[in-house]
Amino acid sequence: MSAVRRPLKSLGQNFLVDQNVIENIIDAARIEPGSALLEIGPGRGALTAHLAERAERLVLIEFDHALAAWHRDQHKHNQHVTVIDADVLKVDLDALLSETQQKWNVVANLPYNISTEVLFRLYNVHERLSRMTLMLQKEVGDRLAAPPDCSAYGVTTVLLGLWFDISRAFVVHPGSFHPSPKVDSVVLNFIPLASARADVGDEEVFRSVVKSAFSMRRKTLFNCLKSAEFAQQIDCGELLEACQIDGRRRGETLALEEFATLSRGVTAVMQR
Ligand code: SAM
């Protein structure tokens, strides 16, 4: 069985071939002895052998059935390695990561076409994580560090910013992959915080406040909030006034603290 087959564009298969970059990612991941590791999209295994060497427990999720079968074969004598042949977006990550009390270190060169979706899912299981080292398309990575009131600032910036310290490790150029993507990539470290950066009340409410505020970027905050589901139970004008936030602003100008204030306001009304 061989891992060598034409890379599939539909699965975002840009395989790492640059040994320096591979070593730098492994260094950036700061894998502690005895770690539980999750790799999403192991591909042809550029990172996987290094991870298997260092982990007490390694779970691989790969959607390319041929590659998943190849990994299964590669690791058949290593009972610490589990291969899940599945779409990561369909895997119940919370159930998977609750198999051990230990917190998980996630390492991945993410398929670019689903990276934002994967980020949301990892955000949802932040409590189960000790650290993440993720390679993303540079543009997506830049969004995570964007300040309010710029076009890159969005839902992922606010949600992930609530629970993670995010720092850039290094930029990776297209020539480090086969085939070469058209754009630069970036490796980011995500360190989960012990407690949220702001008190948001109910976190599900927070998610829907943030998503609705960014749902129509050209509309005012008031109009965006008005079309959210919670607006059926809440007078958005009164809410904005009580929170001392001008509803004529655009959602993308709000800082995390202001989203938190709105979210606490909605939570309080919903709990009445
Ligand atoms: N980790 C390898 C590397 O660095 O060379 C491969 C990275 S490649 C950018 C992305 C990998 O994710 C591919 O192996 C691809 O088959 C896999 N993949 C794509 N979509 C996926 C999905 N929905 N669920 C799980 N794996 C997926």
CSV table of C-alpha atoms and ligand atoms in Angstrom, one decimal:
chain,number,residue,atom,x,y,z
A,1,MET,CA,0.0,0.0,0.0
A,2,SER,CA,1.4,3.5,-0.9
A,3,ALA,CA,0.5,7.0,0.2
A,4,VAL,CA,1.6,8.3,-3.2
A,5,ARG,CA,-1.3,9.1,-5.5
A,6,ARG,CA,-2.3,12.3,-7.2
A,7,PRO,CA,-3.2,14.9,-4.6
A,8,LEU,CA,-6.9,15.7,-4.5
A,9,LYS,CA,-7.7,19.4,-4.8
A,10,SER,CA,-11.2,18.8,-3.5
A,11,LEU,CA,-9.7,17.7,-0.2
A,12,GLY,CA,-7.2,20.6,0.0
A,13,GLN,CA,-4.3,18.2,-0.4
A,14,ASN,CA,-1.2,20.4,-0.3
A,15,PHE,CA,1.3,18.1,1.3
A,16,LEU,CA,4.3,19.5,3.3
A,17,VAL,CA,7.6,18.5,1.8
A,18,ASP,CA,10.0,21.0,3.5
A,19,GLN,CA,11.8,19.3,6.3
A,20,ASN,CA,12.7,22.6,8.0
A,21,VAL,CA,9.0,23.6,8.2
A,22,ILE,CA,8.0,20.2,9.4
A,23,GLU,CA,10.6,20.3,12.2
A,24,ASN,CA,9.6,23.9,13.1
A,25,ILE,CA,5.9,22.9,13.4
A,26,ILE,CA,6.9,20.0,15.7
A,27,ASP,CA,9.0,22.4,17.8
A,28,ALA,CA,6.1,25.0,17.9
A,29,ALA,CA,3.7,22.3,19.1
A,30,ARG,CA,5.8,21.9,22.4
A,31,ILE,CA,4.7,18.2,22.8
A,32,GLU,CA,5.1,17.2,26.4
A,33,PRO,CA,6.0,13.5,27.2
A,34,GLY,CA,2.8,11.5,27.7
A,35,SER,CA,0.7,13.9,25.6
A,36,ALA,CA,-2.6,13.1,24.0
A,37,LEU,CA,-2.4,14.4,20.4
A,38,LEU,CA,-5.0,14.9,17.7
A,39,GLU,CA,-3.9,15.4,14.1
A,40,ILE,CA,-6.6,16.5,11.6
A,41,GLY,CA,-5.7,15.6,8.0
A,42,PRO,CA,-2.4,13.7,8.4
A,43,GLY,CA,-2.2,13.3,4.6
A,44,ARG,CA,1.0,11.5,3.6
A,45,GLY,CA,2.3,11.7,7.2
A,46,ALA,CA,4.7,14.6,7.0
A,47,LEU,CA,4.0,15.4,10.7
A,48,THR,CA,2.6,12.1,11.8
A,49,ALA,CA,5.7,10.1,12.4
A,50,HIS,CA,7.1,12.8,14.6
A,51,LEU,CA,3.8,13.0,16.5
A,52,ALA,CA,3.6,9.2,16.9
A,53,GLU,CA,7.2,9.2,18.3
A,54,ARG,CA,6.3,11.7,21.0
A,55,ALA,CA,2.7,11.0,21.9
A,56,GLU,CA,1.3,8.7,24.6
A,57,ARG,CA,-2.0,8.7,22.5
A,58,LEU,CA,-2.4,9.9,18.9
A,59,VAL,CA,-5.7,10.1,17.0
A,60,LEU,CA,-5.6,10.8,13.3
A,61,ILE,CA,-8.7,12.0,11.4
A,62,GLU,CA,-8.4,11.6,7.7
A,63,PHE,CA,-11.2,11.9,5.1
A,64,ASP,CA,-9.2,10.4,2.2
A,65,HIS,CA,-10.0,6.7,2.6
A,66,ALA,CA,-6.9,5.5,0.8
A,67,LEU,CA,-4.7,7.7,3.1
A,68,ALA,CA,-6.6,6.6,6.2
A,69,ALA,CA,-6.0,3.0,5.2
A,70,TRP,CA,-2.3,3.7,4.6
A,71,HIS,CA,-2.0,5.2,8.1
A,72,ARG,CA,-3.8,2.3,9.6
A,73,ASP,CA,-1.3,0.0,8.0
A,74,GLN,CA,1.7,2.1,9.0
A,75,HIS,CA,0.6,2.2,12.7
A,76,LYS,CA,-0.8,-1.3,13.0
A,77,HIS,CA,1.7,-2.3,15.6
A,78,ASN,CA,1.3,0.8,17.6
A,79,GLN,CA,-1.8,0.5,19.8
A,80,HIS,CA,-1.4,4.2,20.9
A,81,VAL,CA,-2.4,5.3,17.4
A,82,THR,CA,-6.0,5.4,16.3
A,83,VAL,CA,-7.0,6.3,12.7
A,84,ILE,CA,-10.5,7.7,12.1
A,85,ASP,CA,-11.5,7.5,8.5
A,86,ALA,CA,-14.0,10.3,8.4
A,87,ASP,CA,-14.9,13.9,7.6
A,88,VAL,CA,-13.7,15.9,10.7
A,89,LEU,CA,-16.8,18.1,10.4
A,90,LYS,CA,-18.9,15.0,11.1
A,91,VAL,CA,-16.9,13.7,14.0
A,92,ASP,CA,-18.3,14.4,17.5
A,93,LEU,CA,-15.1,16.0,18.8
A,94,ASP,CA,-16.5,16.4,22.3
A,95,ALA,CA,-17.2,12.7,22.6
A,96,LEU,CA,-13.9,11.8,21.0
A,97,LEU,CA,-11.8,14.0,23.3
A,98,SER,CA,-13.7,13.1,26.4
A,99,GLU,CA,-12.2,9.5,26.1
A,100,THR,CA,-9.5,10.7,28.5
A,101,GLN,CA,-9.4,13.3,31.3
A,102,GLN,CA,-6.2,14.5,29.8
A,103,LYS,CA,-6.3,17.6,27.7
A,104,TRP,CA,-5.4,17.3,24.1
A,105,ASN,CA,-2.8,19.0,22.0
A,106,VAL,CA,-4.0,19.5,18.4
A,107,VAL,CA,-1.6,19.7,15.5
A,108,ALA,CA,-2.8,20.2,12.0
A,109,ASN,CA,-2.0,21.5,8.6
A,110,LEU,CA,-5.7,22.2,7.9
A,111,PRO,CA,-7.3,21.7,4.5
A,112,TYR,CA,-7.9,25.3,3.5
A,113,ASN,CA,-11.4,24.8,2.2
A,114,ILE,CA,-12.8,23.9,5.6
A,115,SER,CA,-10.4,25.6,8.0
A,116,THR,CA,-12.8,28.2,9.3
A,117,GLU,CA,-15.4,25.4,10.0
A,118,VAL,CA,-12.8,23.4,11.8
A,119,LEU,CA,-11.8,26.4,13.9
A,120,PHE,CA,-15.4,26.8,15.1
A,121,ARG,CA,-15.5,23.1,16.0
A,122,LEU,CA,-12.3,23.3,17.9
A,123,TYR,CA,-13.5,26.5,19.7
A,124,ASN,CA,-16.5,24.5,20.8
A,125,VAL,CA,-14.2,22.0,22.6
A,126,HIS,CA,-11.8,24.5,24.0
A,127,GLU,CA,-12.2,23.1,27.5
A,128,ARG,CA,-10.7,19.8,26.3
A,129,LEU,CA,-7.6,21.3,24.8
A,130,SER,CA,-4.1,22.1,26.2
A,131,ARG,CA,-2.8,23.7,23.1
A,132,MET,CA,-3.2,23.9,19.3
A,133,THR,CA,-0.6,24.4,16.6
A,134,LEU,CA,-2.4,24.9,13.3
A,135,MET,CA,-1.3,25.8,9.8
A,136,LEU,CA,-3.9,28.0,8.0
A,137,GLN,CA,-4.1,30.0,4.9
A,138,LYS,CA,-2.3,33.3,5.9
A,139,GLU,CA,-5.4,35.3,5.2
A,140,VAL,CA,-7.5,33.2,7.6
A,141,GLY,CA,-4.7,33.4,10.2
A,142,ASP,CA,-4.5,37.2,9.8
A,143,ARG,CA,-8.2,37.4,10.5
A,144,LEU,CA,-7.7,35.9,14.0
A,145,ALA,CA,-5.3,38.7,15.0
A,146,ALA,CA,-7.3,41.5,13.3
A,147,PRO,CA,-8.4,44.5,15.5
A,148,PRO,CA,-12.0,45.8,15.4
A,149,ASP,CA,-13.1,47.9,12.5
A,150,CYS,CA,-11.1,46.3,9.8
A,151,SER,CA,-12.3,44.0,7.0
A,152,ALA,CA,-10.4,41.0,8.4
A,153,TYR,CA,-12.1,41.3,11.8
A,154,GLY,CA,-14.9,38.7,12.0
A,155,VAL,CA,-16.7,36.0,13.8
A,156,THR,CA,-13.7,33.8,14.2
A,157,THR,CA,-11.6,36.7,15.6
A,158,VAL,CA,-14.2,37.4,18.3
A,159,LEU,CA,-15.1,33.8,19.2
A,160,LEU,CA,-11.6,32.4,19.3
A,161,GLY,CA,-10.3,35.5,21.0
A,162,LEU,CA,-12.6,34.8,23.9
A,163,TRP,CA,-11.0,31.6,24.8
A,164,PHE,CA,-7.5,31.5,23.3
A,165,ASP,CA,-4.2,33.4,23.3
A,166,ILE,CA,-3.3,33.2,19.6
A,167,SER,CA,0.3,33.9,18.4
A,168,ARG,CA,1.9,33.6,15.1
A,169,ALA,CA,4.8,31.1,15.0
A,170,PHE,CA,6.0,31.7,11.3
A,171,VAL,CA,4.9,32.1,7.7
A,172,VAL,CA,5.2,29.2,5.2
A,173,HIS,CA,5.7,29.9,1.5
A,174,PRO,CA,4.0,27.9,-1.3
A,175,GLY,CA,7.2,26.2,-2.3
A,176,SER,CA,7.2,24.2,1.0
A,177,PHE,CA,4.2,22.1,-0.3
A,178,HIS,CA,3.4,19.7,-3.1
A,179,PRO,CA,1.5,20.8,-5.0
A,180,SER,CA,2.2,24.5,-4.2
A,181,PRO,CA,-0.8,26.5,-3.1
A,182,LYS,CA,-1.3,29.9,-4.6
A,183,VAL,CA,-1.0,31.7,-1.3
A,184,ASP,CA,1.1,31.9,1.8
A,185,SER,CA,0.3,30.0,4.9
A,186,VAL,CA,0.9,30.7,8.6
A,187,VAL,CA,1.5,28.5,11.6
A,188,LEU,CA,-0.3,29.8,14.7
A,189,ASN,CA,-0.2,28.7,18.3
A,190,PHE,CA,-3.4,28.7,20.3
A,191,ILE,CA,-3.2,28.5,24.1
A,192,PRO,CA,-6.5,28.0,25.8
A,193,LEU,CA,-7.2,30.4,28.6
A,194,ALA,CA,-8.2,29.1,32.1
A,195,SER,CA,-11.2,31.4,32.0
A,196,ALA,CA,-12.9,33.4,29.3
A,197,ARG,CA,-11.4,36.8,28.4
A,198,ALA,CA,-14.7,38.4,29.2
A,199,ASP,CA,-17.9,37.5,31.1
A,200,VAL,CA,-20.4,36.8,28.2
A,201,GLY,CA,-23.3,35.4,30.2
A,202,ASP,CA,-24.6,32.4,28.3
A,203,GLU,CA,-22.0,31.3,25.7
A,204,GLU,CA,-24.6,30.1,23.2
A,205,VAL,CA,-26.2,33.5,23.4
A,206,PHE,CA,-22.8,35.1,22.9
A,207,ARG,CA,-22.3,33.0,19.7
A,208,SER,CA,-25.6,34.1,18.3
A,209,VAL,CA,-25.0,37.8,19.2
A,210,VAL,CA,-21.6,37.7,17.5
A,211,LYS,CA,-22.9,35.8,14.4
A,212,SER,CA,-25.9,38.1,14.0
A,213,ALA,CA,-23.7,41.3,14.4
A,214,PHE,CA,-21.6,40.2,11.5
A,215,SER,CA,-24.4,38.7,9.4
A,216,MET,CA,-24.9,41.7,7.2
A,217,ARG,CA,-21.7,43.7,7.3
A,218,ARG,CA,-23.1,46.7,5.5
A,219,LYS,CA,-26.1,47.1,7.8
A,220,THR,CA,-26.2,48.8,11.2
A,221,LEU,CA,-25.8,46.8,14.4
A,222,PHE,CA,-29.4,47.4,15.2
A,223,ASN,CA,-30.7,46.0,11.9
A,224,CYS,CA,-28.4,43.0,12.2
A,225,LEU,CA,-29.6,42.2,15.8
A,226,LYS,CA,-33.2,42.7,14.8
A,227,SER,CA,-33.1,39.8,12.5
A,228,ALA,CA,-31.5,37.4,15.0
A,229,GLU,CA,-33.7,34.7,16.5
A,230,PHE,CA,-33.4,36.2,20.1
A,231,ALA,CA,-35.0,39.4,18.8
A,232,GLN,CA,-38.4,37.7,18.9
A,233,GLN,CA,-38.1,37.9,22.7
A,234,ILE,CA,-36.1,41.1,23.0
A,235,ASP,CA,-36.5,44.7,22.1
A,236,CYS,CA,-33.1,45.4,20.4
A,237,GLY,CA,-33.5,49.2,20.8
A,238,GLU,CA,-33.9,48.9,24.5
A,239,LEU,CA,-31.1,46.3,24.7
A,240,LEU,CA,-28.6,48.6,22.9
A,241,GLU,CA,-29.6,51.6,25.0
A,242,ALA,CA,-29.2,49.6,28.3
A,243,CYS,CA,-25.8,48.5,27.1
A,244,GLN,CA,-24.9,52.0,26.0
A,245,ILE,CA,-23.9,50.9,22.5
A,246,ASP,CA,-25.0,53.0,19.5
A,247,GLY,CA,-27.1,50.8,17.3
A,248,ARG,CA,-26.1,52.9,14.2
A,249,ARG,CA,-22.6,51.4,14.4
A,250,ARG,CA,-21.7,48.4,12.3
A,251,GLY,CA,-21.1,45.1,14.1
A,252,GLU,CA,-17.5,45.0,12.9
A,253,THR,CA,-16.6,48.0,15.0
A,254,LEU,CA,-17.5,46.3,18.4
A,255,ALA,CA,-14.7,45.1,20.6
A,256,LEU,CA,-14.9,41.8,22.5
A,257,GLU,CA,-16.0,43.6,25.7
A,258,GLU,CA,-18.9,45.3,23.9
A,259,PHE,CA,-20.0,41.9,22.4
A,260,ALA,CA,-19.8,40.5,26.0
A,261,THR,CA,-22.0,43.4,27.3
A,262,LEU,CA,-24.6,42.7,24.7
A,263,SER,CA,-24.5,39.0,25.3
A,264,ARG,CA,-25.0,39.5,29.1
A,265,GLY,CA,-27.9,41.8,28.3
A,266,VAL,CA,-29.6,39.2,26.1
A,267,THR,CA,-28.8,36.4,28.6
A,268,ALA,CA,-30.4,38.4,31.4
A,269,VAL,CA,-33.6,38.9,29.4
A,270,MET,CA,-33.8,35.3,28.2
A,271,GLN,CA,-33.4,34.0,31.8
A,272,ARG,CA,-36.2,36.1,33.1
B,1,SAM,N1,-0.8,16.9,7.3
B,1,SAM,C1,-0.4,16.7,5.9
B,1,SAM,C2,0.8,17.6,5.5
B,1,SAM,O1,1.1,18.5,6.3
B,1,SAM,O2,1.4,17.3,4.5
B,1,SAM,C3,-1.6,17.0,4.9
B,1,SAM,C4,-2.1,18.3,5.0
B,1,SAM,S1,-3.3,18.7,3.7
B,1,SAM,C5,-3.2,20.4,3.6
B,1,SAM,C6,-4.9,18.4,4.4
B,1,SAM,C7,-5.2,17.0,4.7
B,1,SAM,O3,-6.6,17.0,5.3
B,1,SAM,C8,-5.3,16.1,3.5
B,1,SAM,O4,-4.7,14.9,3.9
B,1,SAM,C9,-6.8,15.8,3.3
B,1,SAM,O5,-7.1,14.6,2.7
B,1,SAM,C10,-7.3,15.9,4.7
B,1,SAM,N2,-8.7,16.4,4.7
B,1,SAM,C11,-9.4,17.1,3.8
B,1,SAM,N3,-10.7,17.3,4.2
B,1,SAM,C12,-10.8,16.7,5.4
B,1,SAM,C13,-11.9,16.5,6.2
B,1,SAM,N4,-13.1,17.0,6.0
B,1,SAM,N5,-11.8,15.7,7.3
B,1,SAM,C14,-10.5,15.1,7.6
B,1,SAM,N6,-9.5,15.3,6.8
B,1,SAM,C15,-9.6,16.0,5.7
